[in-house]
XYZ file of C-alpha atoms in Angstrom:
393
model
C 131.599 118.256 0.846
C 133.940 121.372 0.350
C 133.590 124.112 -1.916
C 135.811 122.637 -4.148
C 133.797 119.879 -4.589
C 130.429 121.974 -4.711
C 131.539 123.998 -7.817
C 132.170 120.616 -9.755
C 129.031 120.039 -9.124
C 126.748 122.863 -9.689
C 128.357 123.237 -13.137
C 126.390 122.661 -16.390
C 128.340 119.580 -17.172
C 128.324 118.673 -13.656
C 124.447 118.038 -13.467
C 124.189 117.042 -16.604
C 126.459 114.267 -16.051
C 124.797 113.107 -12.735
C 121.195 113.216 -14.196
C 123.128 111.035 -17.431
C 123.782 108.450 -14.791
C 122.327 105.228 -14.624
C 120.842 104.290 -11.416
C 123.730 103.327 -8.240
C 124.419 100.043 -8.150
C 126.501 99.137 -4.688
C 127.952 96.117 -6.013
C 129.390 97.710 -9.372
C 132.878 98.060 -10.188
C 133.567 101.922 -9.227
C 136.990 101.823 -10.303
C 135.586 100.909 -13.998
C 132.835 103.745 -14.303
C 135.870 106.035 -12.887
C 137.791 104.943 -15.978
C 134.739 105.162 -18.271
C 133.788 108.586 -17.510
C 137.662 109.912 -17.447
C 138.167 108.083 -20.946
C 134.554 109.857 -21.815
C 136.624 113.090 -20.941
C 135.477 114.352 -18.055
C 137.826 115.930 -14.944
C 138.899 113.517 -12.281
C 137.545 116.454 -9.926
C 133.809 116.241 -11.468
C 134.061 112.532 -11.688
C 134.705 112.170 -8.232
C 132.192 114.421 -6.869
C 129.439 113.183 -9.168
C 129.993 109.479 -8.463
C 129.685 110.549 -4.734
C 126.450 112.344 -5.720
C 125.252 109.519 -7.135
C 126.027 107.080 -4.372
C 124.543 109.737 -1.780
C 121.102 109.971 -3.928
C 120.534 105.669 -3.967
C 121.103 106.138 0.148
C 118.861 108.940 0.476
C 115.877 106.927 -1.500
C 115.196 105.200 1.836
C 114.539 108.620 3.368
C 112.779 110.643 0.574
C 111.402 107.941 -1.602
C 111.389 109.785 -5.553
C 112.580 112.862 -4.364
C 116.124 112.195 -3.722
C 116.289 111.736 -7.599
C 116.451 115.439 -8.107
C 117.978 116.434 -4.895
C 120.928 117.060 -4.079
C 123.232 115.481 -0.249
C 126.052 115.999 2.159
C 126.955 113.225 3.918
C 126.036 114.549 7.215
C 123.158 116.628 5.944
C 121.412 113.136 4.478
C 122.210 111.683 7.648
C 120.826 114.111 9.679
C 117.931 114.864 7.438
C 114.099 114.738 8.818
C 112.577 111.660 6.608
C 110.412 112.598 3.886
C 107.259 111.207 5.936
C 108.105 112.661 9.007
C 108.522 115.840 7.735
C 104.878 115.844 6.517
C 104.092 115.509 9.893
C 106.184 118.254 11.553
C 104.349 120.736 8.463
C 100.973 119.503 8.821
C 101.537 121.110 12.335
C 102.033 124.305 11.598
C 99.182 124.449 8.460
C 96.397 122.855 11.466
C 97.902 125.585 13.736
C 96.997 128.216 11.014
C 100.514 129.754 10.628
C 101.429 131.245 7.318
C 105.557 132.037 7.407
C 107.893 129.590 9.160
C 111.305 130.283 9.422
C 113.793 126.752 9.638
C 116.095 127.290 11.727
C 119.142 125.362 10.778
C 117.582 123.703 7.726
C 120.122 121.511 6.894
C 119.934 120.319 3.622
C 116.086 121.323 3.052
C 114.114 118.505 4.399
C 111.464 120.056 6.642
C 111.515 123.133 4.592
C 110.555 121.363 1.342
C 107.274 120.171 3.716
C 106.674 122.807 4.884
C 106.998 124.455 1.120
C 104.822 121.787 -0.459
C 101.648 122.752 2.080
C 101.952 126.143 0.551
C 102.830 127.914 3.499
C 106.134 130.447 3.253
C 109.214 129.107 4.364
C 112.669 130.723 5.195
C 115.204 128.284 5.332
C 118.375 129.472 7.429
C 121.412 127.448 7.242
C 124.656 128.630 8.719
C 127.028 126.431 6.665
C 127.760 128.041 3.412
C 127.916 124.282 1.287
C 124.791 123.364 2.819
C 122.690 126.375 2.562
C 123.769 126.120 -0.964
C 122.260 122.118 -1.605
C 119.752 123.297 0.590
C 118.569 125.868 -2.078
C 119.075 123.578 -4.875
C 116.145 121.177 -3.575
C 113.706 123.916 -2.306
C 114.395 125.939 -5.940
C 110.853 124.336 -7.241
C 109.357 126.380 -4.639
C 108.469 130.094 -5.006
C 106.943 130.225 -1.742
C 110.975 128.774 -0.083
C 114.094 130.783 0.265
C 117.089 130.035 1.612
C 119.331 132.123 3.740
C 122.892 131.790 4.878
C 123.218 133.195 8.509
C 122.849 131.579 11.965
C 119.880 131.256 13.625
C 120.748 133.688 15.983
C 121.309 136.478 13.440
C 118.322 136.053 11.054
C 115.604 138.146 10.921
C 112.178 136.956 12.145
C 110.040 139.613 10.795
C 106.758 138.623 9.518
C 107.285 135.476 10.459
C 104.691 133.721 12.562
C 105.888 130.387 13.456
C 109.577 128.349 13.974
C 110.783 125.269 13.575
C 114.687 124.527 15.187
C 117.088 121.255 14.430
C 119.486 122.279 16.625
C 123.123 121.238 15.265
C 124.429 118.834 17.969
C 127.569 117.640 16.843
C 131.012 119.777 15.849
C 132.212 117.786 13.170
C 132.531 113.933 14.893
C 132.345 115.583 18.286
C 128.842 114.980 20.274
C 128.260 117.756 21.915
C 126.544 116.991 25.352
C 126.302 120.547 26.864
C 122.796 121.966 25.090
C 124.096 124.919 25.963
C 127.231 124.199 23.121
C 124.361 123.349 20.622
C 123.590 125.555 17.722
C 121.332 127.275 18.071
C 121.491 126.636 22.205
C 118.604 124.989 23.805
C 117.960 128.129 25.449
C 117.499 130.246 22.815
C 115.115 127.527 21.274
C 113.291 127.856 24.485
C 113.725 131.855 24.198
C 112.162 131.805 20.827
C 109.165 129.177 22.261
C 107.948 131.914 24.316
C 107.129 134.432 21.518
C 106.428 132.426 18.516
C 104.465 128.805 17.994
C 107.807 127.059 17.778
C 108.446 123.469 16.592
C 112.311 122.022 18.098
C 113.549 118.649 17.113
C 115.481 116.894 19.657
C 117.509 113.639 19.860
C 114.956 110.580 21.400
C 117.498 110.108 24.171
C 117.388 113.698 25.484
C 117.445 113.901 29.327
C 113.865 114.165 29.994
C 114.680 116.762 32.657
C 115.358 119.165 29.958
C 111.521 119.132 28.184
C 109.662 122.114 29.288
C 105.888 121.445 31.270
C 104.095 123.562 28.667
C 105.656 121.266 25.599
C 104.203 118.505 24.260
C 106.791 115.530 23.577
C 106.403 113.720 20.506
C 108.062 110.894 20.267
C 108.627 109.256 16.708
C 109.584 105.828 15.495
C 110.081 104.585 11.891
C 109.754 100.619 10.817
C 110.242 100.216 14.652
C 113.255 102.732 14.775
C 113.017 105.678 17.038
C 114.503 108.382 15.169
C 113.482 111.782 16.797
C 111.853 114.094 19.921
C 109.712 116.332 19.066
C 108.417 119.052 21.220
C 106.053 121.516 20.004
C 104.764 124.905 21.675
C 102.123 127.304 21.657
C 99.361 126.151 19.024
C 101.644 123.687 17.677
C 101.164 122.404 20.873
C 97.769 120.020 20.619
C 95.141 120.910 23.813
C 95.954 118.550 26.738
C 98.807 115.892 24.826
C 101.932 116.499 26.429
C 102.898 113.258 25.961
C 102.775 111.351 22.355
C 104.259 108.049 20.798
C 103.772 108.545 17.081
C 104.444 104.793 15.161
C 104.709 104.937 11.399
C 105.492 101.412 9.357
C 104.830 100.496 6.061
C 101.367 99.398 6.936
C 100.120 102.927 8.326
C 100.766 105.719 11.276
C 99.327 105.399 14.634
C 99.232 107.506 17.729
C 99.550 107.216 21.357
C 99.250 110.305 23.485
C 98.409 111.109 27.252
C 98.633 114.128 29.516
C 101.603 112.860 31.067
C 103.521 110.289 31.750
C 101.623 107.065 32.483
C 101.397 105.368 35.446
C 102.523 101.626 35.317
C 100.745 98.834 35.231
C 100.287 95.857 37.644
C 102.897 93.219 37.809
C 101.271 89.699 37.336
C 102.328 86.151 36.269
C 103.845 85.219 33.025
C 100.594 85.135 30.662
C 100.989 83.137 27.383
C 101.805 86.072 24.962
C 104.600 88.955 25.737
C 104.515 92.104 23.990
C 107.752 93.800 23.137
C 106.696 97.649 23.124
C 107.592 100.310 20.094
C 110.660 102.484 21.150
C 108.525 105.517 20.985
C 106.308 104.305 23.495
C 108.801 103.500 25.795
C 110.113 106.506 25.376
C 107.111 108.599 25.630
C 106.900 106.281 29.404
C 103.123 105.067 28.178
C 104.090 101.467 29.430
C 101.131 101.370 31.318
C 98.479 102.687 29.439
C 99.327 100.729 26.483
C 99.526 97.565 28.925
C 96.171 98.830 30.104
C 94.764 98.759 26.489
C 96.173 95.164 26.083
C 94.427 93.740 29.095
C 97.763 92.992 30.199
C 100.635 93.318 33.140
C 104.182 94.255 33.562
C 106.508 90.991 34.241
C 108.764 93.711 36.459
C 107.884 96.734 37.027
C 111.264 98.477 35.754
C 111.427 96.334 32.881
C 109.393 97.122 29.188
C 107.734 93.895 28.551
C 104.350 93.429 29.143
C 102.213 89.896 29.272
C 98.952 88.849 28.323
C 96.638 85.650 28.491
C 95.455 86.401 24.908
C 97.065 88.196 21.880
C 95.592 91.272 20.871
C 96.757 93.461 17.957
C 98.467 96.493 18.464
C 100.353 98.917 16.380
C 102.344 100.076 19.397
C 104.410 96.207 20.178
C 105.259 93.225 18.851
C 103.711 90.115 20.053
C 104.729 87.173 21.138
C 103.944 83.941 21.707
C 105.203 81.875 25.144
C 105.967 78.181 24.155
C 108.292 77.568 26.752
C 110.231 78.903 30.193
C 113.535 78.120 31.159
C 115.765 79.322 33.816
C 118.215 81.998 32.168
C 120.727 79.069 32.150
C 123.478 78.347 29.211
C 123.244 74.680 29.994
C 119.838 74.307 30.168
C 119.613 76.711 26.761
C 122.219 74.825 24.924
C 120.667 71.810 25.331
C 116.928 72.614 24.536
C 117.980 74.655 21.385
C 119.777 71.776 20.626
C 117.006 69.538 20.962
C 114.875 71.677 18.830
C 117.222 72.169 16.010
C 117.388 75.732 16.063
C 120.043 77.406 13.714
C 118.848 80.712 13.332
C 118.014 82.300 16.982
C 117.135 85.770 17.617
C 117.702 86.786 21.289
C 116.201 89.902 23.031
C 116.798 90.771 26.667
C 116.029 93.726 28.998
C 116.450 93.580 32.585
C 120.003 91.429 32.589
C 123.359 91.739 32.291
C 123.970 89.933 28.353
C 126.018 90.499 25.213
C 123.340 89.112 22.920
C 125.656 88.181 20.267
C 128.272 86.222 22.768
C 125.686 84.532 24.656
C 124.332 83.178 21.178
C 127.860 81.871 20.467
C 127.983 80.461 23.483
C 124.590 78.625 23.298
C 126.114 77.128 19.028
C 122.572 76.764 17.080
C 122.860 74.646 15.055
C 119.832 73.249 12.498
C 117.287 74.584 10.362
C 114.996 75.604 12.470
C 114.327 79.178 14.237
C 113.290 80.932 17.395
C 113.539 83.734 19.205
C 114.652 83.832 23.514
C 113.677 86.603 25.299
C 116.061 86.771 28.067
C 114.662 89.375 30.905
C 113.701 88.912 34.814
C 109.858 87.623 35.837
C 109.437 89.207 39.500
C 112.940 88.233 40.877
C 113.788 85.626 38.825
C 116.080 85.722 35.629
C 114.192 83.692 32.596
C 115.100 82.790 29.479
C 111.432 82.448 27.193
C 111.688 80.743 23.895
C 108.932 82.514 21.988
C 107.203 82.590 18.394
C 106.507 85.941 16.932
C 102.725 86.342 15.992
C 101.340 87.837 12.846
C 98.095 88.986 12.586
């Protein structure tokens, strides 16, 4: 979004005519309710940007539930933006921790800070993009207790505050930036600020691990099985010997693995009669082993994130699995056995080997009306292919 674009928008008529709206629909004609609304009288300028505010609000539901109905989007700031839930989390922090004033550091378009703003605690928001500090203080307005400042991180001050949270920008435009040192704010002066202040700094989940500090703890956070952040807190944000956390929230409830450290693996053992397939954020969080421990089960390899059982036990932490048959990872022998069973639909998972899922599915033509799933992965030395039925407890 440009300037341009943001005046259409904050004018009377244009918010008027994007709370007039009826709700998105994706599969209506757009050039048709372009046509309406410029035969209703409206600019072709306002049109445009409302019809993209629109669009950008049904997207954003998935992240913000209700919310996004008043709030306003960029494009990149929705699809950076902290989810609604996970937000809660990162506040509740800082209210447990008893700190009063957080300052956002690059607040994007509001999502942390609107937590944070909702648990009553004072919140600076400081956004160094001029459009985005704008939306940004559009959807903290209904919240005395929230301002918003255009500056950098770097240049805002901190006084009175007694506690920071950091979303590092990581991308220049749709440039990655790899060097943390080219992120803004750097991870160095996140660190730098760590030091003085109980500091909250949200990370990419594929960070080099190298980078996390001993005195952090690393929260790790997955989403309806989608790992969507690091988190690594310091000082008393930092909870009393956790330095290592998977937190797993689905539509059926949140639930938490932590540890002092890294685990240490499990025993390798003989193909059981369940496999569990663990959440990203435990993998992540390398608690392979104690969640294997709490499962009663063993690692098939010990480099490889699958863990078997003689018995299936619910977890919220992997999906389970059950073994009906094992085949040598073979497209012969595959083709012919799905064959025989009249699968049609066939999900295929693998760690451990070398496979295009999607090619090696074309290769193996289901065909029927049946379905399964193949995990394709190594047992000990061996490569396997295990035709499996997902369990529901």
């Amino acid at each position: 979004m440009d300037q341009a674009e943001l005046r259409e928008l904050f004018s009377t008529e244009g918010l008027r005519l994007l709370d007039s709206l009826p709700p998105f629909d994706s599969t209506a004609d757009v050039v048709r309710s372009v046509s309406d609304l410029r035969k209703a009288g409206h600019d072709a300028a306002l049109v445009a940007a409302v019809l993209n505010q629109a669009k950008l609000r049904h997207r954003a539901t998935a992240k913000f539930g209700s919310f996004a109905e008043r709030m306003l989007f960029t494009e990149a700031g929705l699809e950076q933006a902290t989810r609604l839930g996970v937000a809660a989390h990162h506040a509740g922090r800082f209210a447990d921790a008893g700190v009063k004033w957080v300052a956002d550091l690059g607040c994007g378009i509001g999502a942390d800070a609107l937590a944070i703003a909702a648990l009553e605690l004072e919140v600076t928001a400081v956004e160094r993009d001029e459009v985005t500090a704008a939306i940004a203080a559009y959807n903290l307005a209904p919240w005395s207790n929230a301002r918003v400042e255009h500056s950098s991180a770097e240049d805002v001050d901190l006084a009175g505050v007694d506690g920071i949270y950091l979303d590092p920008a990581r991308r220049d435009g749709a440039r990655r930036l790899r060097d943390p040192g080219d992120w803004s704010p750097s991870l160095d002066f996140a660190f730098g600020l760590a030091e003085l202040y109980p500091t909250g700094i949200k990370l990419g989940p594929g960070i080099d691990r190298e980078l996390i500090p001993d005195d952090a703890e690393a929260q790790w956070i997955s989403v309806d099985r989608d790992v969507v952040e690091l988190g690594l807190w310091f000082g008393s944000l930092a909870r009393p010997g956790i330095r290592r956390s998977a937190l797993v929230i689905s539509g059926t409830g949140t639930a938490e693995l932590t540890a002092a450290a890294d685990s240490e693996d499990a025993e390798t053992g003989a193909l059981g009669g369940f496999v569990y397939e663990p959440d990203g954020a435990v993998i992540r969080a390398r608690l392979i082993g104690d969640l294997a421990r709490t499962l009663g089960g063993r690692m098939l390899e010990p480099s490889i994130a699958y863990v078997t059982s003689d018995e299936a036990r619910h977890t919220p932490f992997a999906s389970c699995f059950r073994v009906i048959e094992e085949f040598p990872l073979d497209k012969r022998t595959l083709k012919r056995e799905i064959a025989a069973r009249g699968i049609g639909t066939l999900e295929i998972k693998k760690r451990g080997v070398d496979i295009d899922p999607a090619a090696f599915r074309t290769a193996l033509a289901p065909k029927g009306e049946a379905s399964g799933t193949l995990i394709l992965t190594r047992v000990g030395a061996q490569r396997r292919a295990l035709l499996v039925d997902r369990v529901t407890f």
